[in-house]
XYZ file of C-alpha atoms in Angstrom:
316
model
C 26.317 8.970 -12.858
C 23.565 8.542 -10.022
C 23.128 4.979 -8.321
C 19.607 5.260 -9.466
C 21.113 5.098 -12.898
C 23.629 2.398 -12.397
C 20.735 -0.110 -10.396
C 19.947 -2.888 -12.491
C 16.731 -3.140 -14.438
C 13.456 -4.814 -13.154
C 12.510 -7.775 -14.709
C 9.125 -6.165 -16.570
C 12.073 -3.507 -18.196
C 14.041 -6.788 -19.072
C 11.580 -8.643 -20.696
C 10.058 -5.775 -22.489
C 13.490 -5.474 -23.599
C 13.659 -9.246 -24.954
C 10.381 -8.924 -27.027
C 11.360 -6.072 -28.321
C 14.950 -7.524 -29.524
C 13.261 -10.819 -30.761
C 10.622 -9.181 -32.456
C 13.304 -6.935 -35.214
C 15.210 -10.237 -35.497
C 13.389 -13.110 -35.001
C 16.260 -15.760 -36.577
C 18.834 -14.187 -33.817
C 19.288 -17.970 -32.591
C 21.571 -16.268 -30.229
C 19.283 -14.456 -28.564
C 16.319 -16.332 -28.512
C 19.010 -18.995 -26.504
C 19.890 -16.443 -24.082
C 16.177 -15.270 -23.265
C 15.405 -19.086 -22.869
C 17.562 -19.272 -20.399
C 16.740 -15.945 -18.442
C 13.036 -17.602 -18.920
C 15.002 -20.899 -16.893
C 16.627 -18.704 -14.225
C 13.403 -17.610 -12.629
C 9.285 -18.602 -13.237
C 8.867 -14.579 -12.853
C 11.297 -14.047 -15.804
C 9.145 -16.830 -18.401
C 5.722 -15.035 -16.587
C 6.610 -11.153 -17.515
C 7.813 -12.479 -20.696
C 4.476 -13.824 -21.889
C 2.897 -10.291 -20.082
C 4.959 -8.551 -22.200
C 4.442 -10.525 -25.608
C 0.866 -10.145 -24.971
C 0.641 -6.735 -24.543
C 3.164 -6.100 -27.438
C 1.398 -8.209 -29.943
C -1.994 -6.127 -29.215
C -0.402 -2.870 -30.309
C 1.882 -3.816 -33.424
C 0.378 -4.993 -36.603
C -0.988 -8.600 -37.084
C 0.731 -8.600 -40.576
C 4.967 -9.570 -40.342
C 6.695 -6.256 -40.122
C 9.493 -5.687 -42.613
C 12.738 -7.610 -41.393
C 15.328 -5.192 -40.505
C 18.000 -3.245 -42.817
C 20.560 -3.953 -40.324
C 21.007 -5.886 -37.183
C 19.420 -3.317 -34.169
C 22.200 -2.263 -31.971
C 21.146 -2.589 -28.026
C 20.487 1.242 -27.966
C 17.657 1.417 -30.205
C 15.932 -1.919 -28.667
C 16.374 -0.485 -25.539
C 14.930 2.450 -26.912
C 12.114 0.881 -28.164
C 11.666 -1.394 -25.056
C 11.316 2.407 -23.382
C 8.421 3.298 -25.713
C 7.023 -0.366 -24.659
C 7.026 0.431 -21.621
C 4.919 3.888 -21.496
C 2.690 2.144 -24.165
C 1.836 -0.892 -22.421
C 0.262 0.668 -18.981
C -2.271 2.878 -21.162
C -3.466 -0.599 -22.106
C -3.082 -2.045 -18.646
C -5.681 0.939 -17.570
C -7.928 -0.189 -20.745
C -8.043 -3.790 -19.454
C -4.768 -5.608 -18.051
C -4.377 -8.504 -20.450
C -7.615 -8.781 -21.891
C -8.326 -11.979 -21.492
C -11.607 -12.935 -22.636
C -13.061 -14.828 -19.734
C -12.913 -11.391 -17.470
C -14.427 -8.988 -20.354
C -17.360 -11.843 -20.798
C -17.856 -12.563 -16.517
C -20.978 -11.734 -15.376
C -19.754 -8.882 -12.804
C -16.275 -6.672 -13.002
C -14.532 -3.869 -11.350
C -12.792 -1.809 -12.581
C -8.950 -0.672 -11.083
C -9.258 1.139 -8.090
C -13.246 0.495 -8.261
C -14.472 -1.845 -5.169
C -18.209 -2.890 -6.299
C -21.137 -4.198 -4.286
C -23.831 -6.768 -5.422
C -26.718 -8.100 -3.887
C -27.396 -11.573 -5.758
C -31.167 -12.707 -6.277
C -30.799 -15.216 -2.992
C -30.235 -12.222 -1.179
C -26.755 -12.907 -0.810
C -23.954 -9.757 -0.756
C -20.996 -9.765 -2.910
C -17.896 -7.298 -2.631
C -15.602 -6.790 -5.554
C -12.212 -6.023 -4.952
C -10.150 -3.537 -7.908
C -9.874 -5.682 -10.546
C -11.715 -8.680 -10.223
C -14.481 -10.854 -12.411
C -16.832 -13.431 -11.334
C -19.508 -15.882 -12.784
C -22.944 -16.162 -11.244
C -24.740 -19.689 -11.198
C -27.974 -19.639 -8.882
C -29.355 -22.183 -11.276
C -31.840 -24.804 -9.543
C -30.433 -25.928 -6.178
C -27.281 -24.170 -7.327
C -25.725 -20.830 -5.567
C -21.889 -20.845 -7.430
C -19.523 -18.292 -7.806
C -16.703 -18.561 -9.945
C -13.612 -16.054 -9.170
C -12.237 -15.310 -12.496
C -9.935 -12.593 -11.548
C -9.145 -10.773 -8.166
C -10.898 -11.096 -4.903
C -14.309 -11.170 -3.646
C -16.080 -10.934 -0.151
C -19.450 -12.644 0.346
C -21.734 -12.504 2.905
C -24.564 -15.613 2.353
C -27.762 -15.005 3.071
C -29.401 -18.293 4.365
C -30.709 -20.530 2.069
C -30.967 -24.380 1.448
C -28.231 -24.790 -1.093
C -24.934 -24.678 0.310
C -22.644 -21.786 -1.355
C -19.240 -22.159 -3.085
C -17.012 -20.043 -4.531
C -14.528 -21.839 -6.964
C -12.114 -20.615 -8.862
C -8.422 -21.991 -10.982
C -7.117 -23.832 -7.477
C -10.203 -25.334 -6.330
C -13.348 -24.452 -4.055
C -14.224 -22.537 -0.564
C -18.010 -23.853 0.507
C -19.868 -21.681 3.087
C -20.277 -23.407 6.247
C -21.479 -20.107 7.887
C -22.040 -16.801 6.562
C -19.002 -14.667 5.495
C -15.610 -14.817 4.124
C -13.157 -13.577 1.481
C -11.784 -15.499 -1.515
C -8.522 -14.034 -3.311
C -6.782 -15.862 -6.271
C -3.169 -14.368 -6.454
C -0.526 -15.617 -9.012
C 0.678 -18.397 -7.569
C -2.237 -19.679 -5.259
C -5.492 -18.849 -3.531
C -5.868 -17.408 -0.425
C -8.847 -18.199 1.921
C -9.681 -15.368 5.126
C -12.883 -16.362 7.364
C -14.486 -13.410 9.424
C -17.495 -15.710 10.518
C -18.442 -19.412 10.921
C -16.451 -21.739 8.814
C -15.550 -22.348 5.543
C -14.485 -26.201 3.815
C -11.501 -25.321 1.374
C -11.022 -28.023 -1.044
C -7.774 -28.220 -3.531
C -9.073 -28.994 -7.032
C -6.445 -31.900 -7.208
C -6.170 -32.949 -4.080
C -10.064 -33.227 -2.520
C -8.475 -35.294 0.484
C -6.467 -32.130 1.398
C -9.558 -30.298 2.470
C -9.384 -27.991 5.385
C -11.680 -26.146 7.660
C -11.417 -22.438 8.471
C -13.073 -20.922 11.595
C -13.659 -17.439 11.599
C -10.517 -15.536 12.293
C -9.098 -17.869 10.188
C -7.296 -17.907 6.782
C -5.238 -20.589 4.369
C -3.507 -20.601 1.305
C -3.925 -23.401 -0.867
C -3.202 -24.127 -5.119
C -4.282 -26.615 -7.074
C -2.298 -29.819 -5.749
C -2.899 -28.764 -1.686
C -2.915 -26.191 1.158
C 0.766 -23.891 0.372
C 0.425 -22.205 3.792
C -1.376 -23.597 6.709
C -4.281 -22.248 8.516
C -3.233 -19.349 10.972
C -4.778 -15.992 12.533
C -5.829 -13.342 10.389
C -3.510 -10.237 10.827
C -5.625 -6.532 11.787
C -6.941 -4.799 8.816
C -6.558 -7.934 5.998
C -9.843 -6.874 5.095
C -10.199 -3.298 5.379
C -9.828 -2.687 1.077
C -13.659 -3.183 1.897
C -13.785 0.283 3.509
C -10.646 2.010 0.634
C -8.072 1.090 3.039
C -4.781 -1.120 3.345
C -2.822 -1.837 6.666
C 0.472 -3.073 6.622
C 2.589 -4.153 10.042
C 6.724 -4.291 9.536
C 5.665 -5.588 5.771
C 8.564 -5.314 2.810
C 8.312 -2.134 0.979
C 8.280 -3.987 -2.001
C 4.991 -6.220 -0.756
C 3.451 -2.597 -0.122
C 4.383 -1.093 -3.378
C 2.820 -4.718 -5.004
C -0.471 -4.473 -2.935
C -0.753 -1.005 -4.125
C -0.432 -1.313 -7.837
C -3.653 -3.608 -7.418
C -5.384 -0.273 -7.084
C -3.593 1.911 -9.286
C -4.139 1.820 -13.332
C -0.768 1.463 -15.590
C 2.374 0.161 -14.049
C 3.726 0.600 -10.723
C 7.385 -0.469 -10.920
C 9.719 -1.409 -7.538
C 13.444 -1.688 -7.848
C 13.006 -4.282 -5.398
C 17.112 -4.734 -4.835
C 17.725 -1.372 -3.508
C 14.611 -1.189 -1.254
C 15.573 -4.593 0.283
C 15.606 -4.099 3.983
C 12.681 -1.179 3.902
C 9.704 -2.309 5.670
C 6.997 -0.294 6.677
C 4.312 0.141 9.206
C 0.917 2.072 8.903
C -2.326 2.512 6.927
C -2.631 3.489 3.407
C -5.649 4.697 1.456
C -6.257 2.177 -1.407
C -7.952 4.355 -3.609
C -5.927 7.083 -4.046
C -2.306 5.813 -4.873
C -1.112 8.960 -5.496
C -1.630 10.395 -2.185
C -0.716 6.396 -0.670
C 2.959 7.176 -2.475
C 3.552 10.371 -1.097
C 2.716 8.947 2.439
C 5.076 6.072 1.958
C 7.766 8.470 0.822
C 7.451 10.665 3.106
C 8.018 7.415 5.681
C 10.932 5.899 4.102
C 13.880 6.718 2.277
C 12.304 6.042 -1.185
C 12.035 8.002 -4.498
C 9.257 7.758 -6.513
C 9.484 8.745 -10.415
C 6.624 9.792 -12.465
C 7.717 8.720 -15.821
C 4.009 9.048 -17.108
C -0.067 9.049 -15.507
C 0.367 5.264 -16.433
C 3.998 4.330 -15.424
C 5.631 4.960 -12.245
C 9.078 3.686 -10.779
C 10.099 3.646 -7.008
C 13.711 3.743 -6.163
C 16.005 4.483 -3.521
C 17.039 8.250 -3.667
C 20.092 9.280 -5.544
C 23.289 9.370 -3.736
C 24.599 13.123 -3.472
């Protein structure tokens, strides 16, 4: 047997492998305990859980399914967890999550789609893949709301100041032009002109200034990662490109599956220690994996259009 075979399963296989096993037994008090406490062990575990659930409920029927003749042995849930798993990234490429917030925003792009919008103010907008915003130039109002994503705005001049806000808090224009991108955990903040005031939605005294050449992190309850110098190329997605310098393969491989519809699996424990260097079109993630495997020491598994898996190569 291959050491691609005996590596351990990612945590989206795991928990697709937990709703499948709760879902053809839901009294297994045993199991539901044991997935409560792989939930406890890490907040990614509890996270791709409730991914997974989501996705799961939106292609089974609304109506109970039968229970079970017989208790399912771990074979045919993992089985099934397999067929969840090619299933689910056809409905990633149809719309992630679907939440309804990003289907109702006022602008989206699409995966792999960067979009640009002039506002009535004059103002220009750049959509990252996969983002959503609201639009409020209302009265003396010129609002953005970041729904999903990342956006780049340069103001035109006006007399209202402009914000963008979004789950964490707010970035007002001081100047002219800067980038707003809401991530899982936090927000991040990059300035390429003038200034911007960042201001954490819970913790207003916590506000911090950005010059240009600037960028900060901050969530909801203050700044996660002080201001510092904006590395080369953070904002070249604008132009289809991403630039990495000595960055974890597995922070490339998650940068790229913003751009790439379906699921782009890492098994993150056996590419520990790769790192990579170099410039990768955004746009085209096939032709981006081929360039980082012809780099590094990686193998990279079509299982479907939708689902791919990178792995270190087979021992021989």
């Amino acid at each position: 047997m291959s050491d691609a075979a005996l590596a351990p399963p990612s945590i989206e296989e795991q928990a697709a492998l937990w709703v499948v096993t709760l879902d053809e037994d839901p009294a297994d008090h045993a199991a539901r305990t044991a997935c409560a406490q792989w939930c406890a062990e890490d907040p990614r575990h509890a996270r791709a859980l409730e991914t997974m659930r989501r996705m799961w409920q939106s292609v089974t029927p609304q109506t109970p399914l039968p229970a079970p003749e017989r208790r399912p042995t771990r074979r045919r849930a993992s089985r099934h967890a397999l067929g969840l798993l090619v299933v689910l990234p056809c409905l990633l490429w149809l719309g992630s999550a679907l939440p309804w917030r990003i289907w109702l925003a006022d602008e989206r792009s699409a995966v792999g789609e960067v979009r640009q919008i002039t506002l009535a103010d004059g103002s220009l907008v750049t959509l990252n893949s996969d983002s959503a915003i609201d639009i409020d130039l209302s009265g003396d109002k010129r609002r953005l709301r970041l729904r999903r994503g990342e956006v780049y705005v340069e103001v035109a001049k006006g007399s209202a100041p402009f914000v963008v806000i979004d789950r964490d808090g707010s970035a007002r224009a001081l100047g002219t032009r800067y980038a707003v991108r809401r991530d899982a955990e936090d927000t991040l903040v990059t300035v390429t002109e003038s200034r911007v005031l960042v201001r954490p939605r819970a913790a207003p005294e916590q506000a911090t200034e950005v010059a240009a050449g600037e960028q900060v992190r901050f969530d909801r309850n203050g700044i996660t990662l002080s201001t510092r110098a904006v590395a080369p190329g953070a904002l070249t997605w604008r132009q289809g490109r991403v630039v990495f310098q000595d960055a974890p393969v597995a922070e490339v491989l998650r940068e790229l599956a913003r751009y790439r519809p379906g699921l782009l699996l890492a098994d993150e424990q056996a590419l520990a220690g790769l790192r990579f260097t170099g410039v990768l079109p955004a746009r085209q993630s096939d032709e981006a994996l081929a360039l980082l495997a012809a780099a590094l020491p990686i193998e990279v598994s079509r299982l479907s259009p939708w689902l791919v898996r990178v792995s270190a190569p087979a021992a021989r």
